[in-house]
PDB file of C-alpha atoms in Angstrom:
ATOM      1  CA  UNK A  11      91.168  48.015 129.043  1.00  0.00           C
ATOM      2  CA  UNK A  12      89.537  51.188 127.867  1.00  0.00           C
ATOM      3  CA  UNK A  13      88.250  52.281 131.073  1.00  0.00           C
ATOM      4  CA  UNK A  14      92.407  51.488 132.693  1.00  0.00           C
ATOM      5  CA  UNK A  15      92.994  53.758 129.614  1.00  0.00           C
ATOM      6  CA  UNK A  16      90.808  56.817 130.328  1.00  0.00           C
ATOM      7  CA  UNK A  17      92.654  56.602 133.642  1.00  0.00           C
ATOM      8  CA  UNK A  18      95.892  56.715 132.795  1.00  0.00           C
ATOM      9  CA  UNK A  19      95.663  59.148 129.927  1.00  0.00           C
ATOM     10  CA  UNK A  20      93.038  61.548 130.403  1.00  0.00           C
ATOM     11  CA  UNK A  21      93.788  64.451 127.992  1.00  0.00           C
ATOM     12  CA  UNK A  22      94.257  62.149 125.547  1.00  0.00           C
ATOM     13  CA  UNK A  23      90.629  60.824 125.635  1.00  0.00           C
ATOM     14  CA  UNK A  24      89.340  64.382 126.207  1.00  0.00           C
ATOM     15  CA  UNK A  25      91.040  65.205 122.704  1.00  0.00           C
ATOM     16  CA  UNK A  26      89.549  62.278 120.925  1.00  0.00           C
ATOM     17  CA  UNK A  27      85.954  63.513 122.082  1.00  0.00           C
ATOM     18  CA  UNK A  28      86.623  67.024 121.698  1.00  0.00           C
ATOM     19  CA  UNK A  29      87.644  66.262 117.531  1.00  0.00           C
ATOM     20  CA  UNK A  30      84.193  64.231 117.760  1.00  0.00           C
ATOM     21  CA  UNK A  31      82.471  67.449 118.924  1.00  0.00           C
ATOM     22  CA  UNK A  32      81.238  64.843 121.905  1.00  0.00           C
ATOM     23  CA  UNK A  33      80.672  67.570 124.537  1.00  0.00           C
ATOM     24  CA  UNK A  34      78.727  65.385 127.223  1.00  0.00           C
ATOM     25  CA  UNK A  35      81.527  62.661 126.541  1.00  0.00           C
ATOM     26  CA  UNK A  36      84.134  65.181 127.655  1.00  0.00           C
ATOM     27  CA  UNK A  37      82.021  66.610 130.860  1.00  0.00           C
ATOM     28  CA  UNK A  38      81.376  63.159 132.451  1.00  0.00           C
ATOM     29  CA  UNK A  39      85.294  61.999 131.403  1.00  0.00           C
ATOM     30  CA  UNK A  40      86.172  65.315 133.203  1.00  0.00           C
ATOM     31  CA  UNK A  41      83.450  64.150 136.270  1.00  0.00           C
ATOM     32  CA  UNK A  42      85.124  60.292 136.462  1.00  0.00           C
ATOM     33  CA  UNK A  43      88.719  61.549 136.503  1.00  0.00           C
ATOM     34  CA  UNK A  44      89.296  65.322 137.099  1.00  0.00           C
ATOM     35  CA  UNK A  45      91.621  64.162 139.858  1.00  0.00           C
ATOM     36  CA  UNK A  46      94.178  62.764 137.382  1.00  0.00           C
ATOM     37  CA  UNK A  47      93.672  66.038 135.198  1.00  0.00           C
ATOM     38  CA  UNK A  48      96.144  68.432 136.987  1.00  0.00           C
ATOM     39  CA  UNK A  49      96.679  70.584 133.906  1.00  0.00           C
ATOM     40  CA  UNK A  50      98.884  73.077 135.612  1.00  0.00           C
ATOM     41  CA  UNK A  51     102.168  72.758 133.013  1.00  0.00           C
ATOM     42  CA  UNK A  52     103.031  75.387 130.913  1.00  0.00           C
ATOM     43  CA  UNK A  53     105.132  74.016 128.215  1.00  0.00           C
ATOM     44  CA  UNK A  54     105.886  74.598 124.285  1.00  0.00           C
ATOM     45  CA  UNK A  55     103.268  72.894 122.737  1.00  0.00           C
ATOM     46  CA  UNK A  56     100.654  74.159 125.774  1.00  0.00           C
ATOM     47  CA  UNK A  57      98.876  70.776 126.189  1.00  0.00           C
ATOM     48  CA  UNK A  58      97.616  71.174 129.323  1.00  0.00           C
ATOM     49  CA  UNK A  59      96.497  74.906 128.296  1.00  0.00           C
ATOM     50  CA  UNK A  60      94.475  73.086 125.219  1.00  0.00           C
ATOM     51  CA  UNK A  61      92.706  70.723 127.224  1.00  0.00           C
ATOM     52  CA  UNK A  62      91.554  73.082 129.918  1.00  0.00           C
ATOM     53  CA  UNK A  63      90.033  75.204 126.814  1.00  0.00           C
ATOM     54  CA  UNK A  64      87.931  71.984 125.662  1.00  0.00           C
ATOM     55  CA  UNK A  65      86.740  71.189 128.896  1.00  0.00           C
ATOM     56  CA  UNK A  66      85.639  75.020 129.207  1.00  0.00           C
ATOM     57  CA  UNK A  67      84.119  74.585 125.483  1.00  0.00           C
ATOM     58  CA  UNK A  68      82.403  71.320 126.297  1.00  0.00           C
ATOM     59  CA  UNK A  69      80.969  73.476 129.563  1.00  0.00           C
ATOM     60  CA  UNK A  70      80.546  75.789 127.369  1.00  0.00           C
ATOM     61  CA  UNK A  71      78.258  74.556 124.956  1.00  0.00           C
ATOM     62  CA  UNK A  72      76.293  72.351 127.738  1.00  0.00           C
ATOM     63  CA  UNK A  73      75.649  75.811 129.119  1.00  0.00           C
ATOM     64  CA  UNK A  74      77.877  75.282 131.815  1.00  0.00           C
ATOM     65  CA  UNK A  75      79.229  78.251 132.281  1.00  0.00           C
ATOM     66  CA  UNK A  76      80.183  78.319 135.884  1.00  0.00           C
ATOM     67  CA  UNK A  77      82.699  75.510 135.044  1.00  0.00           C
ATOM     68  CA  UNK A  78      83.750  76.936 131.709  1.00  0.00           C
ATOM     69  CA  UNK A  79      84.772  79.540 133.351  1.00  0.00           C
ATOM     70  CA  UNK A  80      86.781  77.747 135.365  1.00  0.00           C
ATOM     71  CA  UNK A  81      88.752  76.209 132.860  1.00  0.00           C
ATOM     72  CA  UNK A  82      88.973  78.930 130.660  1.00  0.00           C
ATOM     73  CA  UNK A  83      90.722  80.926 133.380  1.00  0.00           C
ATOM     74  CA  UNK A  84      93.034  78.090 134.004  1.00  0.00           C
ATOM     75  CA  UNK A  85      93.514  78.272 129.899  1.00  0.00           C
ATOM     76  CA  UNK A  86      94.771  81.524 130.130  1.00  0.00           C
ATOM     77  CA  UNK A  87      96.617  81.077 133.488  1.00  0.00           C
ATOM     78  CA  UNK A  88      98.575  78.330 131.439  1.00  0.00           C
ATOM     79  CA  UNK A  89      99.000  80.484 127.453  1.00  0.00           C
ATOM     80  CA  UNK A  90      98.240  84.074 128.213  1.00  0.00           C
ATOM     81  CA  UNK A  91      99.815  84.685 124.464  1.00  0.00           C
ATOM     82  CA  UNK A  92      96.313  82.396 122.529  1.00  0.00           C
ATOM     83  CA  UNK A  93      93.727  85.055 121.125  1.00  0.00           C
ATOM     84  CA  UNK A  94      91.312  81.829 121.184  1.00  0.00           C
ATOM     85  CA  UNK A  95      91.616  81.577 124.861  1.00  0.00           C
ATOM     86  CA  UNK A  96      90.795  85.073 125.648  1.00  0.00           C
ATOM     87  CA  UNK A  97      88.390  85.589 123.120  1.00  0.00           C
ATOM     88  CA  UNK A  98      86.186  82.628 124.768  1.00  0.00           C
ATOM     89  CA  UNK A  99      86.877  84.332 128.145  1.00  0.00           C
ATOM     90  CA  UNK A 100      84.925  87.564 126.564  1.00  0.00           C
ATOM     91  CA  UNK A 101      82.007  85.458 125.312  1.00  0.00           C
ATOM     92  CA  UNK A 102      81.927  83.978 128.540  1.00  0.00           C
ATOM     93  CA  UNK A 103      81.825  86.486 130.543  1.00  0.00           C
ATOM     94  CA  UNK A 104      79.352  88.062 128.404  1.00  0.00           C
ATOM     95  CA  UNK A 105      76.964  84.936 128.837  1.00  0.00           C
ATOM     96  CA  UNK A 106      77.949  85.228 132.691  1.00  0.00           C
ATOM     97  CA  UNK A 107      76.646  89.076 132.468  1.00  0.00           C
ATOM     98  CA  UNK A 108      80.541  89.907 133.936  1.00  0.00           C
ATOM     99  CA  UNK A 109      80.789  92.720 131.355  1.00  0.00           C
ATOM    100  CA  UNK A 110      84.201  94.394 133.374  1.00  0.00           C
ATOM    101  CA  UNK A 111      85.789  90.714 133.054  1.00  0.00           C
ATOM    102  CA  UNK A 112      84.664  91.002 129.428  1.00  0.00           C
ATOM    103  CA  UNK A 113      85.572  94.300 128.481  1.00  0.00           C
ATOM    104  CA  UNK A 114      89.101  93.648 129.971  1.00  0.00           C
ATOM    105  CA  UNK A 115      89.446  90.512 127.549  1.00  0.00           C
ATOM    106  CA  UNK A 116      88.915  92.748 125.127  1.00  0.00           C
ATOM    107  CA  UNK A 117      91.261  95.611 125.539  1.00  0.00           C
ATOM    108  CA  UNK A 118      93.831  92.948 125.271  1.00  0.00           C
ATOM    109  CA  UNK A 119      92.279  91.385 122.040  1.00  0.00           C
ATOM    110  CA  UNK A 120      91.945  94.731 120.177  1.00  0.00           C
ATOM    111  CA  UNK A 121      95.728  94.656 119.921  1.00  0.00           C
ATOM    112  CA  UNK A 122      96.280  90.713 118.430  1.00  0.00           C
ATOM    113  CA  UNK A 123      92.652  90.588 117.100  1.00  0.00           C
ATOM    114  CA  UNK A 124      92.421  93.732 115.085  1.00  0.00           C
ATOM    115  CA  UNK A 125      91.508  92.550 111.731  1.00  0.00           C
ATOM    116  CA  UNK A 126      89.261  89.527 112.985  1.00  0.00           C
ATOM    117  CA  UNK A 127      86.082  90.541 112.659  1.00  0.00           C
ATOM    118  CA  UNK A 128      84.316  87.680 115.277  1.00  0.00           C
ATOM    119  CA  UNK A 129      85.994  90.246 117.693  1.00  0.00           C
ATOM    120  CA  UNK A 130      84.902  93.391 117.070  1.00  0.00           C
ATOM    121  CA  UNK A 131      81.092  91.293 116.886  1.00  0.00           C
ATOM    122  CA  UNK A 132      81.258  90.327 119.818  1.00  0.00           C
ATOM    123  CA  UNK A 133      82.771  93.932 121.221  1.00  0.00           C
ATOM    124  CA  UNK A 134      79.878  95.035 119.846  1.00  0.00           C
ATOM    125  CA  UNK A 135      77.790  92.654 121.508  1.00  0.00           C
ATOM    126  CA  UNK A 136      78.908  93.922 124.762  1.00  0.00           C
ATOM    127  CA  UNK A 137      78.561  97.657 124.047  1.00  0.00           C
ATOM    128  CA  UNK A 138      74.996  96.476 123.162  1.00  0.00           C
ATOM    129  CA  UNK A 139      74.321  94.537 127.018  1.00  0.00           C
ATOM    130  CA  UNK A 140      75.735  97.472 128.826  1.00  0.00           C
ATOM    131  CA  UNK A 141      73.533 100.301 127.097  1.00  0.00           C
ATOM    132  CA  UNK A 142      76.431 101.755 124.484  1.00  0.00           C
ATOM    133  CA  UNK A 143      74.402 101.278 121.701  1.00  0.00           C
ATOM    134  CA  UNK A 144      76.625 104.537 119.370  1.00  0.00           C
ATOM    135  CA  UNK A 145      79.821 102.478 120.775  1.00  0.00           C
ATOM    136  CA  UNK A 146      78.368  98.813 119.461  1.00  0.00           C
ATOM    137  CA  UNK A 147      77.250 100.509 116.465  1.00  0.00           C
ATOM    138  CA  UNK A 148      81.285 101.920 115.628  1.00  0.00           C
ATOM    139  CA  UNK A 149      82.537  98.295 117.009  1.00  0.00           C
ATOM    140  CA  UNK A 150      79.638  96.348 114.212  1.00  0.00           C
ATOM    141  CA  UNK A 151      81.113  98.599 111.428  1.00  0.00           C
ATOM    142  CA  UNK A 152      84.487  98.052 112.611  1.00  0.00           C
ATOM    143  CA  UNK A 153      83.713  94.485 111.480  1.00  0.00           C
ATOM    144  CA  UNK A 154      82.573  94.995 108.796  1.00  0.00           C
ATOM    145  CA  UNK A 155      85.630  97.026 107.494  1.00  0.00           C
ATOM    146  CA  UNK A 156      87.453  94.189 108.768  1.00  0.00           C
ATOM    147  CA  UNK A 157      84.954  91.973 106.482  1.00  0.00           C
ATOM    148  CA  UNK A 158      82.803  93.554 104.311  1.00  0.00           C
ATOM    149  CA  UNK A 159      81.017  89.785 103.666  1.00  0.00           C
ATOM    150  CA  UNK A 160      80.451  89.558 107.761  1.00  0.00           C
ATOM    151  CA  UNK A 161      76.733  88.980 108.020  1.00  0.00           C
ATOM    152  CA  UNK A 162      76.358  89.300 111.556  1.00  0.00           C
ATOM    153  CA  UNK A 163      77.408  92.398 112.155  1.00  0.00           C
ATOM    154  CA  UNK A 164      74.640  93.579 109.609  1.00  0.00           C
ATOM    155  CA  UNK A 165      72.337  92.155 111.467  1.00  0.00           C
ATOM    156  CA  UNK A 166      73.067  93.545 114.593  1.00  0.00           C
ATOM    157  CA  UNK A 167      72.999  97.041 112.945  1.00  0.00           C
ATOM    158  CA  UNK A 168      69.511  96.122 112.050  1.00  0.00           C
ATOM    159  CA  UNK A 169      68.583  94.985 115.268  1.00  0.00           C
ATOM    160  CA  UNK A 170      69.714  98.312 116.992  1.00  0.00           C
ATOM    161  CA  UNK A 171      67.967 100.488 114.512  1.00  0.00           C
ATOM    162  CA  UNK A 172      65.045  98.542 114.631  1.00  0.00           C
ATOM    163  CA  UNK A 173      64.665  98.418 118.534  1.00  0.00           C
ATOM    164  CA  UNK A 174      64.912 102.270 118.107  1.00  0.00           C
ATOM    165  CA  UNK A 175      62.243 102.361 115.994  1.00  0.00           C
ATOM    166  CA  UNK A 176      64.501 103.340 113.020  1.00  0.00           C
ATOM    167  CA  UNK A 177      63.013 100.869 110.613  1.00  0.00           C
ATOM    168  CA  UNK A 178      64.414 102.918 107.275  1.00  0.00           C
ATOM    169  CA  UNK A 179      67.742 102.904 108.589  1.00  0.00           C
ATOM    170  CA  UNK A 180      66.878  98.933 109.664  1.00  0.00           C
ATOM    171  CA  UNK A 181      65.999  98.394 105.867  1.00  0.00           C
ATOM    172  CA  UNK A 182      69.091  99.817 104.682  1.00  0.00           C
ATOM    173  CA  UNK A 183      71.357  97.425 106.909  1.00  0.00           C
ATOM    174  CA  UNK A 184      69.148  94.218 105.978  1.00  0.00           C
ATOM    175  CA  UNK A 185      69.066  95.292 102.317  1.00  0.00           C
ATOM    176  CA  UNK A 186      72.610  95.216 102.248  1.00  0.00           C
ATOM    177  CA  UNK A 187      72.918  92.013 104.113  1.00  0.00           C
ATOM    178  CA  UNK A 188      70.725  90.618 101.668  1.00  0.00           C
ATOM    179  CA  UNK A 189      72.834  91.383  98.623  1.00  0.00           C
ATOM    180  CA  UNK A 190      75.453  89.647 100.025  1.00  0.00           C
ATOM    181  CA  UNK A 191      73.658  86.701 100.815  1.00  0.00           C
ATOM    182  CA  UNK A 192      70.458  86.594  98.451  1.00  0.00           C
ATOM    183  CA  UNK A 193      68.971  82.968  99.523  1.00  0.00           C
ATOM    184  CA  UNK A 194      69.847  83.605 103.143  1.00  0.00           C
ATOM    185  CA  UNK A 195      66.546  82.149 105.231  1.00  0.00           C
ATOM    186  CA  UNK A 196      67.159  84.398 108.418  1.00  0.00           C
ATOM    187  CA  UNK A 197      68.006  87.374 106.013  1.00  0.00           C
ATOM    188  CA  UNK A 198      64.692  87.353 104.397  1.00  0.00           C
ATOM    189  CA  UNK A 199      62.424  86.824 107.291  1.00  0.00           C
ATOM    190  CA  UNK A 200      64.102  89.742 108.832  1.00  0.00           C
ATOM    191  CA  UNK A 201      64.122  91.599 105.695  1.00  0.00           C
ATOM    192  CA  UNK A 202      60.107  90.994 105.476  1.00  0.00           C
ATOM    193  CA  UNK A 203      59.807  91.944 109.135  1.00  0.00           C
ATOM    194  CA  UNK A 204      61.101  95.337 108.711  1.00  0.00           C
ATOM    195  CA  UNK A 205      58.958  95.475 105.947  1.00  0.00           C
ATOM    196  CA  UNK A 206      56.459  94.627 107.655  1.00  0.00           C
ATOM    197  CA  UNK A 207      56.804  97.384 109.948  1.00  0.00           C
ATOM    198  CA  UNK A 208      57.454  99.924 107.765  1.00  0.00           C
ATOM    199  CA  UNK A 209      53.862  99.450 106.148  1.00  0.00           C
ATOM    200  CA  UNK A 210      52.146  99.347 109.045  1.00  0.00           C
ATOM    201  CA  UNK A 211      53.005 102.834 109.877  1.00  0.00           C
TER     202      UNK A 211
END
């Protein structure tokens, strides 16, 4: 009965395992009976959009990103109007070194995604893997005016000034961090690492 189930109602199953954050449940559903997922209606409540984007977050976080790409194309083919959708496209791309298919993901989130500060991270990110290091820097601090609380983005700063050799300034960014989150683990080991290298010069 299950199994005549999974046939006949596909997305429905792929839901249940996506809301049980069951990733390799959804990627061998998708392998038995990707013939009966068409997922090429664009409708109100964008159902098939929403189960191509768990199939490409199940690929996604089984590092499957050829397929996740796939599907997060077809996401976007479907609901070109979801931020989510397009802001898993950049990451993607990013983690498929496509930086133009990234950077044009975000051009269009920068107008809808201004004040989330994931965004501008991960705009940042990209500036970073394509050698704009003064550009990821503006993009990290653009998150955290967004956020002032955003941890990553301090971090990031740190990293850059620290790869640069800039361990003061590196210091500075992880001190701050630290303020805001005084029991952090990863904080304080990177805090101590700086420190470390400050002292040894």
């Amino acid at each position: 009965m299950q199994k005549a189930g999974q046939e006949q109602y596909p997305e429905a199953w792929i839901h249940y395992y996506y809301l049980r954050q069951n990733f390799r449940a959804i990627l061998n559903h998708h392998k038995l009976y990707s013939t009966n997922l068409e997922l090429n209606k664009k409708s109100y409540d964008n159902a098939h959009a929403w189960t191509a984007f768990r199939i490409a977050e199940a690929a996604n976080q089984t590092r499957d990103y050829k397929l996740a790409w796939t599907y997060i194309e077809k996401a976007i083919d479907l609901a070109p109007y979801i931020p989510e959708f397009r802001s898993k496209a950049a990451v993607l791309a990013i983690k498929n070194r496509d930086f133009a298919a990234a950077n044009t993901q975000f051009e269009k989130l920068e107008k809808v995604l201004i004040y989330d500060p994931s965004m501008w991270n991960n705009r940042g990110f990209l500036m970073e893997n394509t050698g704009q290091e003064n550009q990821a820097l503006k993009a990290y601090q653009q998150a955290i005016d967004v956020d002032p609380l955003y941890l990553p983005a301090y971090v990031k700063i740190t990293g850059i000034f620290a790869r640069k050799g800039e361990f003061q300034n590196a210091l500075e960014w992880i001190n701050k961090a630290q303020r805001i989150a005084p029991n952090n683990q990863e904080i304080l080991e990177i805090q101590s690492w700086v420190v470390q290298q400050i002292n040894t010069k």
